Amino acid sequence: MKKIAFLLLLFTSISNAQIVNIPDANFKAKLLAANSSNTIAKNIANNYFKIDANDDGEIQESEALQVSYLDVSASSIASLVGINSFTNINRIECNDNVLTSLDVSNLLNLSVLICDSNQIASLNISNSNNLEELHIANNQLNTLPLSTSLIVLSCDTNFLTNLDLSQCKNLEQISCSANNLTSINFKNGKILNLQNTYDGYLLNIDISNNPNLSFICFDEAIGNLNLFLSNIGLTNCVANSYCSFTPGGNFNTIKGTITFDANTNGCDALDVLQPNIRMNINDGTNEGATYSNNSGDYTFYTQTGSFNLLPSLENPTWFTLSPTTATVPFANNNNNITTQNFCITPNGVHNDLEIVIAPIIPARPGYDATYQIVFKNKGNQTLSGAINLTYNDAILDFVTASTTPDNQTTGNLSWNYTNLLPFENRTILITLNVNSPEETPAVTIGDILPFSATINPVSGDETTADNVFDYNQTVVGAYDPNSVECLEGETIDPALIDNYLHYIINFENLGNIQAENVVVKDIINTNQYDINSIQILNTSHNSYTKLKGNTLEFIFEGINLAPTSGNPPVGGHGTVLFKIKPNDNLHIDDTVHKQVSIFFDYNAPLQTNSEITTFTSLTNSIPIIDESIAIYPNPATSIITIHCKNKIQSIELYDVGGRLLIAKTADSLETTLDITNQFNGIYFLKINSANGSKAMKIIKNK
């Protein structure tokens, strides 16, 4: 009798162990109600069926394993505990319940999860590697875990602030409207269809009603995303690909180094890696280029195909490349990596130097101005010599230099240099103080400061014209620290139309935190410039350069540029110096235009001034001052009235540090400017009229 009792107890324990624990009564009741006459559950054969096959009022694990589809919507269910025993299930619908959390981490076969209109604040879909559709709108999620296999995502009306889709390589449809989103990363290698729109809204993506959305990261191929954002009213949202500098999704990598073999014994670890060397890539249909970074490394990211690599040198016949070209094939895009190095050796003997002087901080009356002298060895022989800078000592006083001059006389600084290697460039920073209007001789806005920089030896140099660089600088009363300038000036003799134009791009972090990354983007007009002639002369920080189509990008990844501070501002500054030839189809009186965009992390790009250079006969143009311009009151507390006999066209207000504070257009003989919100102190007004312009000092009082 004891033996029979023991067997009964053992059988009862085994039976209980097979029962799925389902503590929510409404969930359990819904499962028990499933049969072939309703649409609650489907079995493995995809037929509606009765889950509780033995009618014992419980769900055994063996019965749970028969379920492939389950719809428990609108059943007042507060918990789906027990669902992880349904390990063969591939679709769950649990809309319109009162769930506060959901854990389906054990359901490896789950491909569709629909749980809209609950109160879910916690979702666990770890291990759901086959999940292709997730519908979780109208819940209370602050964060959203995502499966890398997702194709469709609906997460409208939650409390999400950030959404990272970069690992969702198969994503095709997304709806995340009415959240608290501030940033979205779409950079996943999947080109979303931004062409298919209806009433300005995409059929496969909806991010409307996110008024705080300020940044969207996307793959470069999504060309009309900005238009889409404008159509849904997100005009202040920044959209670009600069959240990371590698593509989304799967891709292949071609990388390598470019080395100069000065002693012609083969490139080895003792030879110098070369920065700013252009590497072209072509797959037979598309072409692009990159320039090696400061460490001499270059990198391309590709998909499948056969890619031809060809280094491009400014003086190609003076060097021998090994190999001269290379072909890299990829049969798939499974994140393959190929390394292809190039070695450069001298061919013959060619001496060639160049020098450029460029402004870093512009000249203003009474303030320090900073300049950089950049000199480079374009030839194939190591050279030593001297550089010389001349300036007008009567109105400029030498303050300091990053390299102490070897010789200094009135209006003249010189430095010796040794062992300047082929392709090498060096930089010297110089600070000069500009005379104020009260000094003698006085310096005022609009004055011209002449500079001339020379590099020796000139004798034996293959192109002596670029051994000397003349720069005429216009004194300003104010300036934008994010700017571009053509160093040859606003007008150039047409006889020089085939020569290089030199551009200095200055950028400055005007925010209150450091900028992790900075990108300087130049859309080059190929009707005006020869895009194949670009040569990078110098960048202030470690960077690399990309050229795709007519888009030139100087990428300062990990620059961590500190914000400027102090008065006058100090720090937070960077530069790019490059040269490019005008298009050979330009003629007299033609113009070239240069304007660049500067991206600081996830902020909207800053647009520089539009630099216009005209090829015309040089004249001594004298700026016209409109003496009829008058302002009152001065000092002022709030409203300033500007009056002129000629129509006023624009007004600009600057602080003493040269920062543009207010810019206003006008079209009348009299207008006003409100300075109520400015701090007490001295400011400068620049007023442009139909007959000239005038700069005036004003004082703001309480």
PDB file of C-alpha atoms in Angstrom, residues 207-214 226-238:
ATOM      1  CA  ILE A 207       8.462  60.974 -36.970  1.00  0.00           C
ATOM      2  CA  SER A 208       5.876  63.737 -36.689  1.00  0.00           C
ATOM      3  CA  ASN A 209       4.834  65.372 -33.399  1.00  0.00           C
ATOM      4  CA  ASN A 210       8.322  65.293 -31.919  1.00  0.00           C
ATOM      5  CA  PRO A 211       8.814  69.040 -31.426  1.00  0.00           C
ATOM      6  CA  ASN A 212      12.091  68.590 -29.518  1.00  0.00           C
ATOM      7  CA  LEU A 213      13.721  66.509 -32.249  1.00  0.00           C
ATOM      8  CA  SER A 214      16.950  68.356 -33.017  1.00  0.00           C
ATOM      9  CA  ASN A 226      16.022  67.615 -45.143  1.00  0.00           C
ATOM     10  CA  LEU A 227      13.139  68.289 -47.533  1.00  0.00           C
ATOM     11  CA  PHE A 228      11.093  65.633 -45.761  1.00  0.00           C
ATOM     12  CA  LEU A 229      11.808  67.214 -42.374  1.00  0.00           C
ATOM     13  CA  SER A 230      10.750  70.585 -43.710  1.00  0.00           C
ATOM     14  CA  ASN A 231       7.496  69.101 -44.972  1.00  0.00           C
ATOM     15  CA  ILE A 232       6.566  67.885 -41.486  1.00  0.00           C
ATOM     16  CA  GLY A 233       7.540  71.147 -39.800  1.00  0.00           C
ATOM     17  CA  LEU A 234      10.898  70.085 -38.307  1.00  0.00           C
ATOM     18  CA  THR A 235      12.754  73.037 -39.794  1.00  0.00           C
ATOM     19  CA  ASN A 236      15.140  73.303 -36.826  1.00  0.00           C
ATOM     20  CA  CYS A 237      16.156  69.652 -36.914  1.00  0.00           C
ATOM     21  CA  VAL A 238      19.712  68.934 -38.063  1.00  0.00           C
TER      22      VAL A 238
END
